[in-house]
Coordinates of C-alpha atoms and ligand atoms in Angstrom, one line a residue:
M75 CA 3.8 -59.1 -34.2
T76 CA 7.4 -60.9 -33.3
H77 CA 7.1 -63.9 -31.0
K78 CA 8.3 -64.8 -27.4
W79 CA 9.6 -68.0 -26.0
W80 CA 7.4 -67.7 -23.9
Q81 CA 4.3 -67.8 -25.9
N82 CA 4.9 -70.7 -26.9
A83 CA 5.7 -72.7 -23.6
V84 CA 2.8 -74.7 -20.4
I85 CA 5.1 -74.1 -17.2
Y86 CA 5.2 -75.8 -14.5
Q87 CA 5.1 -75.1 -11.3
I88 CA 7.0 -76.6 -8.0
Y89 CA 6.1 -76.3 -4.2
P90 CA 10.5 -76.6 -2.8
Q91 CA 8.6 -77.7 0.5
S92 CA 6.6 -80.2 -0.9
F93 CA 7.7 -81.8 -4.0
Q94 CA 10.8 -84.2 -3.3
D95 CA 13.1 -84.2 -0.6
S96 CA 16.4 -85.9 -1.1
N97 CA 18.1 -85.6 2.5
N98 CA 14.6 -87.7 4.4
D99 CA 14.4 -84.4 7.6
G100 CA 10.9 -84.8 5.6
I101 CA 11.3 -81.7 4.0
G102 CA 11.2 -80.6 0.4
D103 CA 14.4 -79.8 -1.5
L104 CA 16.7 -78.1 -4.7
P105 CA 18.2 -82.0 -4.8
G106 CA 15.3 -83.3 -4.8
I107 CA 13.5 -81.8 -7.5
V108 CA 17.0 -82.4 -9.7
K109 CA 16.4 -85.6 -9.4
R110 CA 12.7 -85.5 -11.3
L111 CA 13.7 -83.5 -13.7
P112 CA 13.4 -86.2 -16.3
Y113 CA 9.6 -86.6 -15.1
L114 CA 9.5 -83.1 -15.8
Q115 CA 11.2 -83.2 -19.2
K116 CA 8.7 -86.7 -20.1
L117 CA 5.7 -84.4 -20.0
G118 CA 7.2 -81.8 -21.8
V119 CA 7.3 -78.8 -19.8
D120 CA 9.6 -75.9 -21.4
V121 CA 9.8 -73.3 -18.4
L122 CA 9.7 -74.4 -14.2
W123 CA 8.3 -71.8 -11.4
L124 CA 9.8 -72.8 -7.4
N125 CA 8.0 -70.5 -5.0
P126 CA 10.1 -68.9 -2.6
I127 CA 13.3 -71.2 -1.8
Y128 CA 14.8 -67.9 0.6
Q129 CA 16.5 -67.2 4.0
S130 CA 13.1 -67.6 5.6
P131 CA 11.2 -67.4 8.8
L132 CA 8.7 -69.6 7.1
K133 CA 5.0 -68.4 8.4
D134 CA 4.2 -67.8 5.2
N135 CA 6.0 -70.5 4.3
G136 CA 8.3 -68.7 2.2
Y137 CA 6.4 -65.5 1.5
D138 CA 7.9 -63.9 3.7
I139 CA 11.6 -63.2 3.1
A140 CA 14.6 -62.6 5.4
D141 CA 17.9 -63.0 2.9
Y142 CA 17.1 -62.4 -0.4
K143 CA 20.0 -63.4 -1.6
K144 CA 20.7 -66.6 0.6
I145 CA 19.1 -69.9 0.3
L146 CA 16.6 -72.0 3.5
P147 CA 19.2 -73.7 4.8
V148 CA 15.9 -77.0 4.9
Y149 CA 16.5 -76.4 1.4
G150 CA 20.2 -76.5 0.1
S151 CA 23.1 -74.4 -0.5
M152 CA 24.2 -72.1 -3.0
A153 CA 25.6 -74.6 -4.8
D154 CA 22.2 -76.2 -4.8
F155 CA 21.0 -74.5 -6.5
D156 CA 23.3 -73.0 -9.3
N157 CA 23.9 -77.1 -10.0
L158 CA 20.0 -76.6 -10.1
L159 CA 19.9 -74.4 -12.7
K160 CA 21.9 -75.9 -14.4
Q161 CA 21.0 -79.0 -14.4
I162 CA 17.4 -77.6 -15.1
H163 CA 19.2 -75.8 -18.6
A164 CA 20.7 -78.7 -19.2
H165 CA 17.2 -80.6 -19.8
G166 CA 16.3 -77.9 -21.5
M167 CA 14.3 -76.3 -18.9
K168 CA 13.6 -72.9 -17.9
L169 CA 13.1 -71.0 -14.3
L170 CA 11.0 -68.6 -12.8
M171 CA 12.0 -68.0 -9.5
D172 CA 10.2 -66.3 -6.7
L173 CA 10.0 -62.1 -6.5
V174 CA 8.7 -61.0 -3.3
V175 CA 8.9 -57.2 -2.9
N176 CA 5.4 -56.0 -2.1
H177 CA 6.8 -56.7 1.9
T178 CA 9.2 -58.8 3.4
S179 CA 9.8 -60.3 6.7
D180 CA 9.9 -58.7 10.2
Q181 CA 13.0 -60.7 10.5
H182 CA 14.8 -59.2 7.1
R183 CA 18.0 -56.5 8.3
W184 CA 16.0 -54.1 6.4
F185 CA 13.2 -54.6 8.8
Q186 CA 15.1 -54.3 12.0
E187 CA 17.1 -52.0 11.4
S188 CA 13.8 -49.5 9.9
K189 CA 11.8 -50.7 13.5
Q190 CA 15.1 -49.2 16.3
S191 CA 14.2 -45.9 15.8
K192 CA 13.1 -42.6 12.7
D193 CA 16.6 -41.7 11.7
N194 CA 18.8 -45.0 10.7
Q195 CA 19.8 -46.4 6.9
Y196 CA 16.4 -48.1 6.6
A197 CA 14.4 -46.2 8.1
D198 CA 12.1 -45.3 5.5
Y199 CA 12.3 -48.7 4.2
Y200 CA 9.0 -49.5 5.2
I201 CA 5.5 -47.7 5.6
W202 CA 5.4 -46.1 9.6
R203 CA 1.8 -43.4 10.1
D204 CA 1.8 -42.2 14.1
P205 CA -0.7 -43.2 16.1
V206 CA -4.8 -40.4 14.8
N207 CA -5.8 -40.7 18.0
G208 CA -4.5 -43.1 19.7
H209 CA -5.3 -45.5 17.9
E210 CA -4.6 -47.2 14.2
P211 CA -3.5 -45.0 11.1
N212 CA -6.6 -46.5 9.2
N213 CA -9.6 -48.8 9.2
W214 CA -7.8 -51.8 6.5
H215 CA -7.9 -55.4 7.7
A216 CA -4.8 -57.7 7.0
A217 CA -5.5 -60.2 4.4
F218 CA -4.3 -62.8 7.2
G219 CA -6.5 -61.6 9.7
G220 CA -6.3 -58.1 12.0
S221 CA -6.0 -54.4 11.4
A222 CA -3.9 -54.1 8.4
W223 CA -1.2 -52.3 11.0
T224 CA 1.7 -53.3 14.0
F225 CA 2.8 -50.4 16.8
V226 CA 6.6 -51.1 17.5
P227 CA 7.4 -48.6 20.6
E228 CA 10.9 -47.5 19.9
R229 CA 9.3 -45.9 16.4
G230 CA 6.4 -44.7 18.1
Q231 CA 3.9 -45.4 15.4
Y232 CA 2.7 -48.7 13.5
Y233 CA 3.7 -49.9 10.9
L234 CA 1.1 -51.4 7.8
H235 CA 1.5 -55.4 7.1
L236 CA -1.5 -56.0 4.4
F237 CA 0.2 -59.5 5.4
A238 CA 0.9 -61.1 8.1
P239 CA 2.5 -58.6 10.5
G240 CA 5.6 -60.7 10.3
Q241 CA 5.3 -59.2 6.4
P242 CA 6.2 -55.3 6.4
D243 CA 5.1 -53.9 3.2
L244 CA 7.8 -51.9 1.8
N245 CA 7.8 -48.4 0.7
W246 CA 7.9 -48.3 -3.0
E247 CA 7.8 -44.2 -2.2
N248 CA 11.8 -45.0 -1.8
P249 CA 14.4 -44.8 -4.4
A250 CA 16.9 -46.7 -2.3
V251 CA 13.8 -49.2 -2.3
R252 CA 13.6 -49.4 -5.8
E253 CA 16.9 -49.4 -6.2
S254 CA 17.7 -51.8 -3.9
V255 CA 14.8 -54.5 -5.5
W256 CA 16.4 -53.8 -8.6
N257 CA 19.7 -55.5 -6.9
I258 CA 18.1 -58.2 -6.4
M259 CA 16.7 -59.1 -9.6
R260 CA 20.5 -59.1 -11.0
F261 CA 21.9 -60.5 -8.5
W262 CA 19.7 -64.0 -10.0
L263 CA 19.6 -63.0 -13.3
D264 CA 23.2 -62.9 -13.6
K265 CA 22.8 -66.6 -12.4
G266 CA 21.3 -67.4 -15.6
I267 CA 17.9 -67.8 -14.2
D268 CA 14.5 -66.7 -16.9
G269 CA 12.5 -64.4 -14.8
F270 CA 10.1 -64.0 -12.3
R271 CA 7.0 -64.5 -11.1
M272 CA 5.9 -61.4 -9.0
D273 CA 4.2 -61.6 -5.9
V274 CA 1.4 -59.4 -5.3
I275 CA 3.3 -56.7 -7.4
N276 CA -0.2 -54.7 -8.4
L277 CA -0.1 -53.6 -4.2
I278 CA 3.6 -51.5 -4.4
S279 CA 1.7 -48.9 -4.9
K280 CA -0.7 -47.4 -2.8
P281 CA -3.3 -44.8 -2.8
A282 CA -2.2 -41.3 -1.8
G283 CA -3.2 -40.5 2.0
L284 CA -4.3 -44.6 2.6
P285 CA -7.5 -43.7 2.5
D286 CA -10.3 -45.5 4.8
A287 CA -11.8 -48.5 3.7
P288 CA -15.7 -48.2 3.1
E289 CA -16.3 -51.2 5.0
P290 CA -14.4 -51.6 7.6
G291 CA -13.6 -55.3 8.7
T292 CA -13.8 -56.3 4.8
Y293 CA -10.5 -56.4 3.6
P294 CA -9.3 -53.3 1.7
L295 CA -7.9 -55.5 -1.9
T296 CA -11.5 -56.4 -2.2
E297 CA -12.9 -52.7 -2.7
G298 CA -9.5 -53.2 -4.9
L299 CA -8.4 -49.5 -3.0
V300 CA -4.9 -50.6 -2.2
A301 CA -4.8 -52.2 -5.9
D302 CA -3.3 -50.5 -9.1
G303 CA -2.3 -47.6 -7.3
P304 CA -1.3 -44.1 -9.5
K305 CA 2.5 -44.9 -9.4
L306 CA 1.7 -48.8 -10.4
D307 CA 2.9 -48.3 -13.9
D308 CA 5.4 -45.3 -13.3
Y309 CA 7.7 -48.6 -10.9
L310 CA 7.2 -51.4 -13.4
R311 CA 8.6 -49.2 -16.6
E312 CA 11.4 -48.3 -14.2
M313 CA 11.7 -52.2 -13.3
N314 CA 11.8 -52.6 -17.1
E315 CA 14.0 -49.7 -17.6
K316 CA 16.7 -50.5 -15.3
V317 CA 16.9 -54.5 -14.8
L318 CA 14.3 -57.1 -17.2
S319 CA 15.0 -55.2 -20.6
H320 CA 19.0 -55.5 -20.4
Y321 CA 18.2 -60.0 -20.6
D322 CA 16.0 -62.0 -22.5
V323 CA 13.7 -62.9 -19.6
M324 CA 9.8 -63.5 -19.4
T325 CA 7.7 -61.8 -15.9
V326 CA 4.3 -62.0 -14.8
G327 CA 2.6 -60.5 -12.4
E328 CA 0.8 -61.6 -9.8
M329 CA -2.6 -59.0 -9.6
P330 CA -5.7 -59.9 -7.5
S331 CA -8.6 -58.0 -8.6
S332 CA -6.7 -56.1 -11.7
K333 CA -9.1 -56.3 -15.0
P334 CA -8.3 -56.9 -18.3
E335 CA -8.4 -52.6 -18.6
D336 CA -6.0 -52.6 -16.6
A337 CA -3.9 -56.2 -18.1
I338 CA -3.3 -54.5 -21.5
N339 CA -1.2 -51.6 -19.3
Y340 CA 0.6 -54.6 -17.9
T341 CA 1.2 -56.6 -20.8
G342 CA 1.1 -54.8 -23.8
L343 CA 2.7 -54.6 -25.9
N344 CA 4.2 -50.4 -26.2
S345 CA 4.0 -51.1 -22.6
H346 CA 7.2 -52.1 -21.2
E347 CA 6.1 -53.2 -18.5
L348 CA 5.2 -57.5 -17.6
N349 CA 4.8 -59.9 -20.3
M350 CA 1.3 -61.3 -18.3
V351 CA -0.4 -60.9 -15.2
F352 CA -1.9 -63.8 -13.3
Q353 CA -5.9 -62.8 -12.8
F354 CA -8.1 -63.6 -10.2
Q355 CA -12.1 -63.5 -11.0
H356 CA -12.3 -67.3 -12.3
V357 CA -10.9 -68.1 -9.0
A358 CA -12.7 -65.8 -7.6
L359 CA -16.9 -66.8 -8.4
E360 CA -17.9 -67.8 -5.2
P361 CA -17.2 -65.3 -2.3
N362 CA -19.4 -65.9 0.6
P363 CA -22.4 -63.4 -0.1
D364 CA -21.7 -61.9 3.8
K365 CA -18.9 -60.1 3.1
R366 CA -17.1 -60.2 6.4
L367 CA -16.9 -63.9 5.5
G368 CA -14.5 -62.9 2.5
K369 CA -13.1 -66.2 0.2
W370 CA -15.0 -68.4 3.1
N371 CA -17.5 -70.5 1.0
D372 CA -18.9 -73.7 0.0
Q373 CA -20.7 -72.8 -3.3
P374 CA -20.1 -75.0 -6.1
V375 CA -19.4 -71.7 -9.1
K376 CA -21.8 -71.5 -11.6
L377 CA -20.9 -72.5 -15.3
P378 CA -22.4 -68.9 -16.9
E379 CA -20.0 -67.4 -14.1
L380 CA -16.7 -69.1 -15.1
K381 CA -17.4 -69.2 -18.6
K382 CA -18.1 -65.0 -18.9
A383 CA -15.0 -64.3 -15.9
L384 CA -12.4 -67.1 -18.8
S385 CA -14.1 -65.4 -22.0
R386 CA -13.7 -61.5 -21.1
W387 CA -10.0 -61.9 -20.4
Q388 CA -9.3 -64.2 -23.7
K389 CA -11.2 -61.2 -25.9
A390 CA -10.1 -58.4 -24.4
L391 CA -6.3 -59.4 -24.6
D392 CA -6.1 -61.1 -28.1
G393 CA -3.8 -58.6 -30.3
K394 CA -3.7 -56.3 -27.4
G395 CA -1.6 -57.7 -24.8
W396 CA -0.5 -62.0 -23.4
N397 CA -2.9 -63.9 -20.8
S398 CA -1.5 -66.5 -18.2
L399 CA -3.9 -69.5 -18.3
Y400 CA -4.4 -71.5 -15.3
W401 CA -6.5 -73.4 -12.7
N402 CA -4.3 -74.3 -9.9
N403 CA -1.5 -73.1 -8.0
H404 CA -0.3 -73.2 -4.6
D405 CA -3.4 -70.2 -3.4
Q406 CA -6.1 -72.5 -4.9
P407 CA -7.8 -75.8 -4.2
R408 CA -7.6 -78.1 -6.7
A409 CA -9.2 -77.7 -10.3
V410 CA -10.7 -80.9 -10.0
S411 CA -13.0 -80.5 -7.1
R412 CA -13.3 -77.0 -6.9
F413 CA -14.9 -76.9 -10.8
A414 CA -16.1 -80.2 -11.7
N415 CA -16.4 -84.1 -10.3
D416 CA -13.8 -85.1 -7.7
D417 CA -15.9 -88.2 -6.8
P418 CA -13.3 -91.8 -8.4
K419 CA -16.2 -92.2 -11.1
Y420 CA -15.2 -89.2 -12.7
R421 CA -12.2 -87.9 -11.5
V422 CA -10.1 -88.5 -13.7
R423 CA -12.3 -87.9 -17.3
A424 CA -13.0 -84.4 -15.3
A425 CA -9.2 -83.6 -15.2
K426 CA -8.6 -84.4 -18.8
M427 CA -11.8 -82.5 -19.8
L428 CA -10.4 -78.8 -17.3
G429 CA -6.7 -79.5 -18.2
T430 CA -8.7 -79.6 -22.4
T431 CA -10.6 -76.4 -21.9
L432 CA -7.8 -74.2 -20.3
H433 CA -4.9 -75.8 -22.9
M434 CA -6.9 -74.1 -25.9
M435 CA -7.1 -71.0 -25.1
Q436 CA -4.7 -68.4 -25.7
G437 CA -1.6 -67.5 -23.0
T438 CA 0.1 -69.5 -21.8
P439 CA -0.4 -72.6 -19.2
F440 CA 0.2 -73.3 -16.2
V441 CA 0.5 -76.8 -14.8
F442 CA 0.9 -77.1 -10.2
E443 CA 2.6 -80.4 -9.2
G444 CA -0.1 -82.7 -8.9
E445 CA -2.6 -81.1 -11.7
E446 CA -0.9 -83.9 -14.7
L447 CA -2.4 -86.5 -12.1
G448 CA -5.9 -84.5 -11.7
M449 CA -4.8 -84.9 -7.5
A450 CA -8.4 -83.6 -5.6
N451 CA -8.6 -81.7 -2.4
V452 CA -7.8 -83.4 0.9
H453 CA -11.4 -83.7 2.6
Y454 CA -9.7 -82.0 6.0
T455 CA -12.0 -82.8 8.7
H456 CA -10.6 -81.0 11.8
L457 CA -9.0 -77.2 11.7
D458 CA -5.2 -79.0 13.8
Q459 CA -5.2 -81.0 10.8
Y460 CA -4.4 -77.6 9.1
E461 CA -0.6 -75.8 9.1
D462 CA -1.6 -73.1 6.7
L463 CA -1.9 -69.6 8.7
E464 CA -4.6 -68.1 6.7
S465 CA -7.1 -71.3 7.3
I466 CA -5.9 -71.3 11.1
N467 CA -6.1 -67.3 11.4
A468 CA -9.3 -66.7 9.4
Y469 CA -10.8 -70.2 11.7
H470 CA -9.6 -68.6 15.0
E471 CA -10.3 -64.8 13.4
L472 CA -14.4 -65.8 12.2
V473 CA -15.7 -68.7 14.6
D474 CA -13.8 -67.8 17.4
E475 CA -13.4 -63.5 18.7
K476 CA -16.4 -62.3 16.2
K477 CA -18.4 -65.7 15.8
L478 CA -19.9 -64.8 12.7
V479 CA -19.9 -68.6 11.3
D480 CA -20.3 -72.2 13.8
G481 CA -17.1 -74.7 14.0
P482 CA -18.3 -76.9 11.4
T483 CA -19.4 -74.7 8.6
M484 CA -16.7 -73.4 9.1
L485 CA -14.8 -75.9 9.0
K486 CA -16.4 -77.2 5.4
Y487 CA -15.7 -74.2 4.0
L488 CA -11.5 -74.5 4.9
A489 CA -12.5 -78.2 3.3
N490 CA -14.0 -76.4 0.1
I491 CA -11.2 -73.0 -0.4
S492 CA -8.4 -73.5 2.0
R493 CA -5.2 -73.3 0.2
D494 CA -4.1 -76.4 2.5
N495 CA -5.4 -78.7 -0.1
A496 CA -2.9 -78.1 -2.4
R497 CA 0.6 -78.6 -0.4
T498 CA 0.3 -81.7 0.8
P499 CA 4.4 -83.9 -1.3
M500 CA 4.0 -84.8 -4.1
P501 CA 2.6 -88.5 -4.2
W502 CA 5.2 -90.4 -5.8
D503 CA 4.3 -93.5 -5.9
D504 CA 2.3 -96.1 -4.2
S505 CA 4.9 -96.8 -0.8
Q506 CA 5.0 -95.4 2.5
N507 CA 5.3 -91.9 2.4
A508 CA 5.3 -92.2 -1.0
G509 CA 8.1 -91.8 -2.4
F510 CA 8.7 -88.0 -0.5
S511 CA 10.7 -89.0 1.7
D512 CA 11.6 -91.8 3.8
A513 CA 10.9 -89.5 6.6
T514 CA 7.4 -88.5 7.9
P515 CA 6.6 -85.5 6.0
W516 CA 6.7 -81.9 7.1
F517 CA 2.8 -81.9 6.1
A518 CA 0.3 -85.1 6.0
L519 CA -0.5 -86.9 2.5
N520 CA -3.7 -86.9 0.6
P521 CA -4.8 -90.3 1.4
T522 CA -5.3 -90.9 -1.7
Y523 CA -1.4 -91.6 -2.1
Q524 CA -1.9 -95.4 -3.0
Q525 CA -4.4 -94.6 -6.2
I526 CA -3.0 -90.9 -7.2
N527 CA 0.5 -91.0 -7.6
A528 CA 3.2 -90.6 -10.6
K529 CA 4.2 -93.9 -10.8
A530 CA 0.6 -94.7 -11.2
A531 CA 0.2 -92.3 -13.6
V532 CA 3.2 -92.7 -15.9
A533 CA 2.4 -96.9 -16.0
D534 CA -1.1 -96.3 -17.5
K535 CA -1.6 -95.0 -20.8
D536 CA -5.0 -93.6 -20.3
S537 CA -3.7 -90.8 -17.1
V538 CA -4.1 -87.6 -17.0
F539 CA -0.7 -87.7 -16.8
Y540 CA -0.7 -88.9 -20.3
H541 CA -3.6 -86.0 -21.2
Y542 CA -1.4 -83.5 -20.3
Q543 CA 1.4 -84.2 -22.7
K544 CA -0.5 -84.8 -25.4
L545 CA -1.8 -80.5 -24.8
I546 CA 1.4 -79.9 -24.6
Q547 CA 2.3 -80.9 -27.5
L548 CA -0.8 -79.8 -29.6
R549 CA 0.2 -76.4 -28.3
H550 CA 4.2 -76.5 -29.1
D551 CA 3.4 -77.6 -32.1
S552 CA 0.3 -75.4 -33.6
D553 CA -0.4 -71.8 -33.6
L554 CA -3.4 -71.7 -33.4
V555 CA -3.4 -73.0 -29.9
K556 CA -0.5 -70.3 -29.8
F557 CA -2.1 -67.5 -31.2
G558 CA -5.8 -68.5 -32.8
N559 CA -8.5 -65.2 -31.5
Y560 CA -11.2 -66.4 -29.3
D561 CA -14.6 -67.3 -30.3
E562 CA -17.1 -67.8 -27.4
I563 CA -20.0 -70.3 -28.1
D564 CA -23.1 -70.5 -26.0
P565 CA -22.2 -68.4 -23.0
D566 CA -25.5 -68.8 -21.2
D567 CA -25.4 -72.7 -21.1
A568 CA -24.5 -73.6 -17.8
E569 CA -24.3 -77.8 -19.0
V570 CA -21.4 -76.8 -21.8
F571 CA -17.7 -74.4 -22.1
A572 CA -17.6 -74.4 -25.7
Y573 CA -15.3 -71.8 -27.7
R574 CA -13.6 -71.8 -31.3
R575 CA -10.3 -70.6 -32.5
H576 CA -9.3 -69.1 -36.0
Y577 CA -6.1 -68.4 -37.1
Q578 CA -4.8 -67.5 -40.8
G579 CA -8.4 -69.1 -42.1
D580 CA -8.3 -72.3 -39.8
T581 CA -10.3 -72.9 -37.1
L582 CA -10.3 -75.2 -33.4
L583 CA -13.5 -76.0 -32.2
V584 CA -13.3 -77.2 -28.4
M585 CA -16.0 -79.1 -26.5
S586 CA -16.8 -79.5 -23.0
N587 CA -18.9 -80.9 -20.9
F588 CA -18.9 -79.5 -17.1
T589 CA -21.6 -82.7 -15.7
D590 CA -22.3 -86.2 -14.9
K591 CA -25.2 -86.6 -17.4
T592 CA -25.2 -87.2 -21.0
L593 CA -25.8 -84.2 -23.7
T594 CA -26.1 -83.4 -27.2
R595 CA -25.0 -80.1 -28.5
N596 CA -24.6 -80.0 -32.6
Y597 CA -22.0 -76.9 -33.2
R598 CA -19.8 -78.8 -36.2
Q599 CA -20.0 -76.9 -39.5
A600 CA -20.0 -77.6 -42.4
R601 CA -16.2 -78.1 -42.8
A602 CA -14.4 -81.4 -42.8
A603 CA -13.8 -81.8 -39.2
K604 CA -10.6 -83.9 -37.8
L605 CA -11.3 -84.9 -33.9
V606 CA -7.1 -84.3 -32.9
L607 CA -8.1 -84.9 -29.0
S608 CA -10.4 -85.9 -26.7
N609 CA -11.0 -88.8 -23.7
Y610 CA -12.8 -91.1 -24.3
D611 CA -12.2 -93.8 -26.5
N612 CA -14.1 -93.4 -29.2
D613 CA -16.1 -90.4 -30.7
Q614 CA -20.6 -90.2 -31.1
G615 CA -20.4 -87.2 -32.5
V616 CA -23.1 -84.6 -31.6
T617 CA -23.3 -86.7 -27.8
L618 CA -21.2 -84.9 -25.1
R619 CA -20.9 -88.0 -22.2
P620 CA -20.2 -87.3 -18.6
Y621 CA -17.1 -84.7 -18.3
E622 CA -16.7 -86.0 -21.5
S623 CA -14.2 -83.5 -23.4
K624 CA -13.8 -82.8 -27.2
V625 CA -11.0 -81.1 -30.2
Y626 CA -11.8 -80.8 -33.1
L627 CA -9.3 -78.8 -35.9
F628 CA -11.3 -77.3 -39.1
N629 CA -9.3 -76.5 -42.0
Ligands
LIG1469 C1 0.3 -64.1 -2.4 C2 1.3 -65.8 -2.3 O1 1.3 -66.2 -3.5 C3 0.0 -66.2 -1.2 O2 1.5 -67.6 -1.3 C4 1.4 -65.1 0.1 O3 0.3 -66.1 0.9 C5 0.4 -64.0 -0.2 N1 0.9 -63.7 -1.6 C6 1.7 -63.4 0.4 O4 2.8 -63.2 0.2

């Protein structure tokens, strides 16, 4: 297999609204990102992925796009974008843009025209259906609450929105829609960007006949009903043939509910579709036992389940496709709180341990802003502290309307799993507003910013920042880290996550203690071993201290 540049890459995700404000309006922007490129260069990442920066009413923080070829003015102008791209390249990095084409904003011109009548140029750009006995065309529940259908009197019809009503789903069956998407993609690729992260791309092909979900009131995605639809391969192949194959770029498709077998299809060497997918199995391990509550829960993940989810992908895609690797993103709570321990006594050690566990696997690692500082959840206690429409809508629907859970319990669930845990502004230093802005930030800072910030991390040689720098360097330097196959150790061990990687006669052994206890595990082999990375100062052999993580090389 010829190796591709993105197999050597580590990607850093920027949530533009929360990264760096340059004009003191309290909102992060594109010139702010330029200012921080030396920091990212120092960390050693190769590629930056920006969450959506396009024209948008921001009902879902930019995942509702009103114009795909315009920059939202609070982020800057197109000239600012062109400069950002130039500067990223000048700093030796690449840029991925977010492609959100399962749906648009209801403010997009296509939708504004589509909803007027059944015979206009954009009439079939969206999924319109007649009422059935005066009701919605099926029982689908939207991801952000309520029915997935909204009625428009002008057309006397309902339109489908798998997310919020302000996010109508595009009708990919219509060839004109696909041509419009190819046109948008070429616009950005011709500017010289290096690829796309594709939002919920496995939802673009809907099941024939749009059948009812088996359990009304539950979101159909969880049943896989609307995911990986019958024409998805056709659409992705067409996208590849008409657009992607003409550029040397990388793609990662966000695919909630996809399984490894599906991913081999999409990322396989001969599939000519995408390069990698974001799978969700390891971040969907603790759903509420009451399905009507979906992801809202506060139970910790069980380590054997986490190991099973990640190992399954490692083994299934080896030599057949390519994995993405992530703990965090803008939709997930902070990993150190979720999978390890954010108590100040353990936080730094635990964050390094998680980084090692993931970065030594096969695939392309993604680091979400602040992860390299070991940022933890915000631990909010009141609903009015939240900004995210998913969290706020869920509270109102489940507590106030359906009365499925009481308020204090739901607040515990939000504190555990809300997306807002990830979205607080980046803490750059310990000054007022954390160096993010001179104005009050659009969203409150994590109150820990005086201790946990980039300036402090860069000044401390034992920080999580430098541990991530080493992890990135190790990947760049080692074909074993990049391409070695994966061999799980003791899958049922509920305390330690250990595995081996093998490549051309060399072996890497990774062992991580996921507990606050001192444990003993003997995985060493007869051959001489070299300790290549650890989060403690000295090596105590078979002993694993709290949250200790070690990487040995046998050759
Ligand atoms: C996935 C995105 O990551 C998330 O933030 C967004 O709300 C949904 N897709 C809908 O676009």
